Amino acid sequence: MSTTLQPYLKAVRQTLTAAICLENFSSQVVERHNKPEVEVRTSKELLLTPVTISRNEKEKVLIEGSINSLRISIAIKQADEIEKILCHKFMRFMMMRAENFIVLRRKPVEGYDISFLITNFHTEQMYKHKVVDFIIHFMEEIDKEMSEMKLAVNSRARISAEEFLKRF
Amino acid sequence: MILLEINNRIIEDSLTLKFNNAAAGNKPEAIDVTIADFDGVLYHLSNPGGDKTKVQVSISLKFYKDLQEHGADQLIKREYGSFLTTPESGYNVSIAFDLDHLPANRDEVIKKAGLLKRNCFASVFEKYFEFQQREENSQKRAVIHYREDETMYVEAKKDRVTVIFSTVFKDDDDIVIGKVFMQEFKEGRRQFQQAPQVLFSHKEPPMELQNTNAKVGDNIGYITFVLFPRHTSPAARDNTINLIHTLRDYLHYHIKCSKAYIHSRMRAKTSDFLKVLNRARPEPKNVEKKTFSGKTFKMN
């Protein structure tokens, strides 16, 4: 399974690099307003075709671009009950701190676990290639973290059961 | 610490202090401490009637009536005999110590005082272990409502004693983590042949409780322990009681520890991510410029 990881991440990286070409664009609908067009979606000509990159049914990335903003949604692999709750807890934890994270969206898009929103203002303040690096790093680390936490819960269960039962 | 202690440290420490004080011949001081323990149990350490030379330890259990049905009073009398006094108002059992006439075996007495709660529970188990040892079937099932929504059922048969705990998981995530723990308990027998058989049933009561009005619900779990003669024999009895009566607290303690650990990991990982993200910001360039006449100014 891990043989598909590198091509998957490479595809995501290249799509992101292409989509992250953003420029400032004031709202066409409301005077003096500047909104991320990918969120507002009022003018169809400003939106690019959304691209979904799937590793398998459960793991995929949706990249929606527009002229001044980019939305990336990630669906994380959750094989069983405990992974589901761990993922849910972790994503909720981070989304509550979305302000600190700048590029994180407070609510994930329907059908995905976490979403990022990058606007032209972010790309003006940060290096574009480093932002892409961050997203890819995030995707790699999440899977690692999930499996480590699951392992921790399982080993704690095993040790506490062992300690208890061996005293009988 | 993986296993929970069955004795109450606070009681032991306070009594040790008082006894040592009295033994050294110092003037006794007043004491008035209310302590809480697992399962809504309250202890009260005080000086009865304001007399500083006497120390009274009282325990209050909400479910003492259930325990009395199964001979708790006799067992307490057996264990604490000479120290028993009339129960303080609002409490179920009181034992008193005279600091002027300290008992010879001080440490042993202190240890026994720390085990007050355990001894209250012990009576139910001992009664049903006796049934099993005599190879009788117990006619009635013991029902102890030891917590708000949680009950313990004990039943004895010729060759085994079944103890069933009903437990409530307040949080949905607790259910999942609880299931992982119970899975490991169930498989414990593979490694330790001497361990009792453990069964877990989620939402519905197990077969033994089919026709009782035992609670049903999404967040309710039933843990069944099947104790065999080797666990209920007089030699192993005390050990078994020590381990079994705090099982529910043990499980929930470890579930909470897991959640706390997960939380601290998430915190660490999140700050990690933030560090990586901050690498994306270019460093602010500080350029100092000088004019011809010597004035310097900084540019950001």
XYZ file of C-alpha atoms in Angstrom:
468
model
C 0.000 0.000 0.000
C 2.801 2.382 0.746
C 4.038 2.107 -2.828
C 1.167 4.340 -3.810
C 2.022 6.978 -1.218
C 4.860 8.703 -3.057
C 3.101 9.069 -6.446
C -0.028 10.224 -4.560
C 1.862 12.954 -2.731
C 3.738 13.918 -5.887
C 0.463 14.359 -7.760
C -0.967 16.469 -4.935
C 2.167 18.576 -4.780
C 2.192 19.327 -8.482
C -1.516 20.139 -8.593
C -1.114 22.451 -5.635
C 1.852 24.215 -7.130
C -0.180 24.908 -10.242
C -3.329 25.952 -8.407
C -1.611 28.223 -5.901
C -1.081 30.954 -8.504
C -3.371 33.533 -6.945
C -3.786 37.250 -7.505
C -5.756 39.931 -5.787
C -9.294 40.295 -7.107
C -11.933 42.507 -5.550
C -15.498 41.274 -5.408
C -17.492 41.864 -8.605
C -20.767 41.640 -6.789
C -20.319 43.932 -3.792
C -18.513 47.278 -4.008
C -15.292 47.659 -2.050
C -15.365 44.080 -0.799
C -12.642 41.492 -1.257
C -13.793 37.915 -0.712
C -12.229 34.505 -1.389
C -14.059 33.527 -4.574
C -13.806 29.788 -3.964
C -15.978 30.221 -0.877
C -18.481 32.669 -2.297
C -18.934 30.979 -5.677
C -21.154 33.680 -7.148
C -19.265 34.221 -10.424
C -18.708 31.031 -12.391
C -15.998 32.549 -14.622
C -13.686 33.053 -11.648
C -13.712 29.391 -10.578
C -11.373 26.714 -11.896
C -12.324 23.071 -12.399
C -12.094 21.164 -9.106
C -9.671 18.260 -9.127
C -9.950 15.140 -6.957
C -6.860 13.007 -6.413
C -7.738 9.611 -4.912
C -5.390 7.076 -3.494
C -8.324 4.741 -2.869
C -11.990 5.081 -1.993
C -11.319 6.289 1.524
C -8.311 8.531 0.972
C -8.641 11.477 -1.377
C -7.833 15.137 -1.777
C -10.156 17.704 -3.379
C -8.509 20.845 -4.753
C -10.818 23.670 -5.749
C -9.186 26.738 -7.245
C -10.292 30.218 -8.169
C -8.693 33.487 -9.095
C -7.853 34.669 -5.612
C -8.219 31.624 -3.383
C -7.653 27.884 -3.139
C -9.504 25.307 -1.059
C -7.921 21.940 -0.251
C -9.985 19.224 1.439
C -8.437 15.997 2.719
C -10.201 12.727 3.538
C -8.075 10.678 5.932
C -7.920 6.904 6.075
C -10.008 5.572 8.978
C -10.069 1.811 9.028
C -11.922 1.089 12.285
C -13.910 2.620 15.142
C -10.965 3.751 17.185
C -9.240 5.403 14.205
C -12.475 7.212 13.471
C -12.734 8.746 16.907
C -9.023 9.564 17.053
C -9.222 11.302 13.665
C -12.352 13.147 14.682
C -10.766 14.324 17.950
C -7.555 15.430 16.289
C -9.255 17.360 13.495
C -11.595 19.072 15.950
C -8.623 19.994 18.135
C -6.835 21.661 15.237
C -9.887 23.348 13.770
C -10.574 25.015 17.110
C -7.133 26.584 16.784
C -7.721 27.605 13.165
C -6.867 31.219 13.903
C -3.343 30.265 14.863
C -3.029 28.076 11.820
C -3.970 30.883 9.411
C -4.594 28.623 6.413
C -6.913 26.168 8.212
C -10.667 26.310 7.638
C -12.901 26.038 10.716
C -15.227 23.504 9.168
C -14.347 20.732 6.747
C -16.086 20.504 3.399
C -18.892 17.893 3.232
C -17.484 14.403 2.840
C -13.960 15.305 3.955
C -12.198 15.449 7.306
C -10.260 18.722 7.147
C -10.047 21.724 4.819
C -7.528 24.468 4.149
C -8.267 27.848 2.602
C -5.353 29.733 1.041
C -5.969 33.244 -0.263
C -3.826 35.649 -2.247
C -3.090 37.544 0.956
C -1.470 34.427 2.411
C 0.636 33.891 -0.695
C 1.743 37.515 -0.534
C 2.986 36.993 3.020
C 4.415 33.488 2.751
C 6.579 31.563 0.322
C 4.297 29.538 -1.983
C 6.566 26.509 -2.226
C 6.827 26.351 1.553
C 3.061 26.428 1.958
C 2.811 23.487 -0.442
C 5.561 21.758 1.567
C 3.504 22.274 4.704
C 0.384 20.678 3.217
C 2.322 17.648 2.012
C 4.109 17.345 5.353
C 0.730 17.544 7.081
C -0.661 14.707 5.016
C 2.302 12.474 5.799
C 2.381 13.243 9.486
C -1.347 12.744 10.075
C -1.212 9.093 9.070
C 1.824 8.497 11.240
C 0.247 10.228 14.212
C -3.012 8.278 13.871
C -1.274 4.937 13.910
C 0.946 5.951 16.839
C -2.010 7.055 18.938
C -3.911 3.882 18.123
C -0.881 1.858 19.121
C -0.642 3.767 22.402
C -4.275 3.025 23.270
C -3.896 -0.640 22.373
C -0.732 -1.111 24.385
C -2.212 0.669 27.382
C -5.227 -1.650 27.173
C -2.998 -4.700 26.979
C -0.761 -3.671 29.850
C -3.598 -2.715 32.184
C -5.462 -5.955 31.429
C -2.277 -7.919 31.997
C -1.497 -6.219 35.296
C -5.015 -6.789 36.516
C -5.418 -10.391 35.469
C -2.011 -11.651 36.477
C -2.781 -10.966 40.113
C -5.539 -13.540 40.315
C 0.806 3.407 38.827
C -1.219 0.941 36.889
C -3.324 -0.626 39.631
C -5.524 1.453 41.912
C -4.825 1.280 45.638
C -7.598 -0.259 47.678
C -6.760 1.468 50.923
C -7.341 5.111 51.637
C -3.961 6.847 51.987
C -5.384 9.946 53.579
C -6.906 8.048 56.478
C -3.754 6.037 56.998
C -1.521 9.094 56.972
C -3.749 11.148 59.291
C -4.052 8.324 61.790
C -0.308 7.606 61.669
C 0.356 11.246 62.434
C -2.062 11.263 65.351
C -0.803 7.999 66.811
C 2.834 9.010 66.546
C 2.032 12.333 68.124
C 0.299 10.657 71.038
C 3.050 8.069 71.437
C 5.638 10.827 71.635
C 3.600 12.352 74.436
C 2.670 15.585 72.663
C -0.598 17.374 73.301
C -3.239 16.114 70.835
C -4.668 18.574 68.329
C -8.212 18.795 66.993
C -8.986 17.136 63.665
C -11.937 17.577 61.305
C -11.452 16.245 57.797
C -14.019 15.141 55.230
C -12.597 12.898 52.515
C -14.190 11.621 49.326
C -13.389 8.248 47.776
C -14.542 6.374 44.650
C -18.216 5.541 44.167
C -19.522 8.502 46.185
C -18.107 7.256 49.483
C -17.409 9.871 52.157
C -15.153 9.597 55.178
C -15.175 11.907 58.178
C -12.277 12.145 60.626
C -13.209 14.045 63.763
C -12.978 14.311 67.523
C -16.218 12.936 68.982
C -17.771 15.331 71.482
C -14.864 17.719 71.082
C -12.599 15.349 73.015
C -9.149 15.753 71.443
C -7.848 12.524 72.858
C -10.278 10.491 70.795
C -10.267 10.224 66.974
C -13.338 8.943 65.131
C -13.379 7.665 61.542
C -16.836 7.498 59.934
C -17.754 6.224 56.500
C -20.923 6.911 54.531
C -21.906 4.796 51.532
C -25.091 5.642 49.656
C -25.748 1.971 49.057
C -25.065 0.709 52.584
C -28.613 -0.628 52.836
C -27.934 -2.980 49.943
C -24.780 -4.179 51.659
C -26.476 -4.638 55.024
C -28.816 -7.171 53.424
C -25.782 -9.345 52.827
C -24.233 -9.194 56.226
C -22.070 -6.082 56.096
C -22.723 -5.351 59.765
C -21.405 -8.736 60.909
C -18.271 -8.409 58.870
C -17.530 -4.912 60.123
C -18.022 -6.144 63.674
C -15.643 -9.003 63.008
C -12.934 -6.767 61.616
C -13.140 -3.757 63.895
C -14.764 -5.282 66.990
C -13.504 -3.229 69.856
C -13.242 0.029 67.938
C -16.850 0.144 66.698
C -19.026 2.901 68.134
C -22.506 4.188 67.339
C -22.507 5.566 63.801
C -22.231 9.349 63.540
C -25.379 11.050 62.242
C -25.357 11.026 58.433
C -22.826 8.205 58.305
C -23.178 4.435 58.239
C -20.264 3.074 60.285
C -17.974 4.731 62.822
C -14.843 3.489 64.504
C -13.111 5.397 67.279
C -9.574 5.332 68.626
C -8.493 6.466 72.082
C -5.172 8.271 71.804
C -4.504 7.828 75.512
C -4.774 4.055 75.240
C -3.119 3.296 71.921
C -3.554 -0.277 70.698
C -0.426 -2.420 70.747
C -0.434 -3.253 67.054
C -0.721 0.317 65.810
C 0.284 -0.213 62.204
C -2.068 -3.110 61.708
C -4.960 -1.133 63.135
C -4.144 1.823 60.901
C -4.076 -0.430 57.854
C -7.449 -1.862 58.782
C -8.888 1.608 59.149
C -7.684 2.439 55.636
C -9.546 -0.588 54.321
C -12.965 0.479 55.693
C -14.539 0.795 52.256
C -13.136 -2.496 51.051
C -14.446 -4.260 54.130
C -17.918 -2.873 53.608
C -17.953 -4.392 50.123
C -16.327 -7.618 51.197
C -19.396 -8.996 52.953
C -21.379 -9.513 49.741
C -18.552 -11.349 48.077
C -17.747 -13.487 51.073
C -21.360 -14.589 51.395
C -21.533 -15.700 47.773
C -18.117 -17.285 47.837
C -19.336 -19.338 50.787
C -22.318 -20.509 48.756
C -20.023 -21.661 45.998
C -17.581 -23.346 48.337
C -20.424 -25.356 49.836
C -21.480 -26.135 46.249
C -24.907 -24.601 46.680
C -26.784 -22.407 44.257
C -27.602 -19.007 45.667
C -31.352 -18.503 45.495
C -31.279 -14.766 45.169
C -29.033 -12.555 43.131
C -27.296 -9.755 45.033
C -28.030 -6.333 43.545
C -25.918 -3.417 44.730
C -26.516 0.034 43.259
C -23.063 1.263 44.034
C -23.276 4.320 41.796
C -26.026 6.554 40.384
C -26.735 4.584 37.215
C -24.503 1.609 37.766
C -25.266 -1.683 39.450
C -23.363 -4.765 40.491
C -24.949 -8.224 40.416
C -23.474 -11.220 42.235
C -24.706 -14.777 41.859
C -23.285 -18.094 42.983
C -23.614 -21.506 41.366
C -22.151 -24.872 42.270
C -18.902 -24.387 40.433
C -18.590 -20.643 39.889
C -19.490 -17.179 41.085
C -20.631 -14.637 38.510
C -20.115 -10.936 39.157
C -21.725 -8.582 36.632
C -20.985 -4.848 36.559
C -23.195 -2.502 34.624
C -21.329 0.642 33.665
C -22.329 3.850 31.934
C -20.057 5.594 29.422
C -20.866 9.262 29.568
C -19.032 10.062 26.343
C -19.398 8.352 22.965
C -15.649 8.164 22.534
C -15.421 6.402 25.893
C -17.477 3.558 24.454
C -14.954 2.913 21.694
C -11.943 3.098 23.988
C -13.807 0.991 26.564
C -14.394 -1.677 23.936
C -10.676 -1.826 23.143
C -9.943 -2.349 26.839
C -12.590 -5.025 27.241
C -11.269 -6.838 24.190
C -7.902 -7.129 25.901
C -9.505 -8.286 29.139
C -11.383 -10.973 27.286
C -8.182 -12.284 25.749
C -6.297 -12.213 29.040
C -7.036 -15.880 29.621
C -4.817 -16.850 26.742
C -1.818 -15.524 28.551
C -2.828 -16.172 32.149
C -4.632 -19.436 32.679
C -5.353 -18.546 36.264
C -7.348 -15.440 35.362
C -11.145 -15.453 35.576
C -13.202 -15.438 32.423
C -14.290 -11.959 31.369
C -17.204 -11.226 29.045
C -18.433 -7.913 27.757
C -21.811 -6.985 26.378
C -22.550 -3.569 24.907
C -26.025 -1.986 25.029
C -27.858 -5.104 26.168
C -27.631 -7.033 29.412
C -26.024 -10.477 29.171
C -27.996 -13.732 29.164
C -27.954 -14.111 32.934
C -29.847 -10.865 33.389
C -32.308 -11.417 30.556
C -35.565 -11.180 32.468
C -34.617 -8.622 35.037
C -35.349 -4.973 34.337
C -31.689 -4.252 33.829
C -31.020 -1.054 31.906
C -30.676 -0.990 28.162
C -29.041 1.822 26.237
C -26.422 2.883 23.721
C -23.900 3.941 26.309
C -24.356 1.066 28.751
C -21.979 -1.847 28.980
C -22.081 -5.037 31.043
C -18.870 -6.651 32.250
C -19.179 -10.232 33.495
C -16.548 -11.929 35.621
C -16.761 -15.673 36.059
C -14.824 -16.653 39.178
C -13.814 -20.263 39.580
C -13.213 -22.226 42.788
C -9.526 -21.327 42.742
C -10.516 -17.665 43.087
C -13.166 -18.184 45.741
C -11.219 -20.557 47.992
C -10.504 -19.194 51.464
C -6.842 -18.741 50.609
C -7.445 -16.680 47.475
C -10.623 -14.984 48.647
C -9.187 -11.772 50.044
C -7.051 -11.159 47.007
C -10.014 -11.705 44.691
C -12.189 -9.275 46.634
C -9.426 -6.674 46.612
C -9.137 -6.840 42.853
C -12.779 -7.142 41.891
C -14.471 -4.442 43.924
C -12.617 -1.572 42.252
C -12.857 -2.885 38.707
C -15.232 -0.252 37.404
C -13.081 2.560 38.750
C -9.959 0.904 37.344
C -11.459 0.748 33.862
C -12.678 4.320 33.842
C -9.415 5.595 35.307
C -7.475 4.041 32.459
C -9.921 5.301 29.847
C -9.424 8.825 31.179
C -5.641 8.373 31.207
C -5.749 7.324 27.563
C -7.763 10.385 26.657
C -5.372 12.665 28.529
C -2.409 11.066 26.780
C -4.045 11.449 23.366
C -4.749 15.070 24.187
C -1.143 15.814 25.091
C 0.042 14.137 21.899
C -2.351 16.220 19.832
C -1.104 19.361 21.507
C 2.495 18.468 20.744
C 1.718 17.621 17.143
C -0.225 20.808 16.587
C 2.647 22.981 17.803
C 4.881 20.936 15.532
C 2.699 21.766 12.549
C 2.681 25.413 13.492
C 6.471 25.442 13.492
C 6.557 24.002 9.992
C 4.003 26.518 8.797
C 5.959 29.396 10.239
C 8.932 28.362 8.164
C 6.879 29.584 5.215
C 7.118 33.154 6.387
C 10.114 35.002 5.030
C 12.346 36.549 7.671
C 11.851 40.276 8.041
C 14.779 42.007 6.400
C 16.357 44.706 8.515
C 18.200 47.155 6.313
C 20.056 50.026 7.830
C 20.686 52.930 5.512
C 22.892 55.940 5.965
C 22.519 59.311 4.291
C 25.458 61.486 3.202
C 25.234 63.742 6.259
C 25.494 60.790 8.624
C 21.848 60.261 9.607
C 20.946 56.521 9.895
C 17.518 55.085 9.604
C 16.197 51.526 9.626
C 14.029 50.010 6.904
C 11.700 47.077 7.560
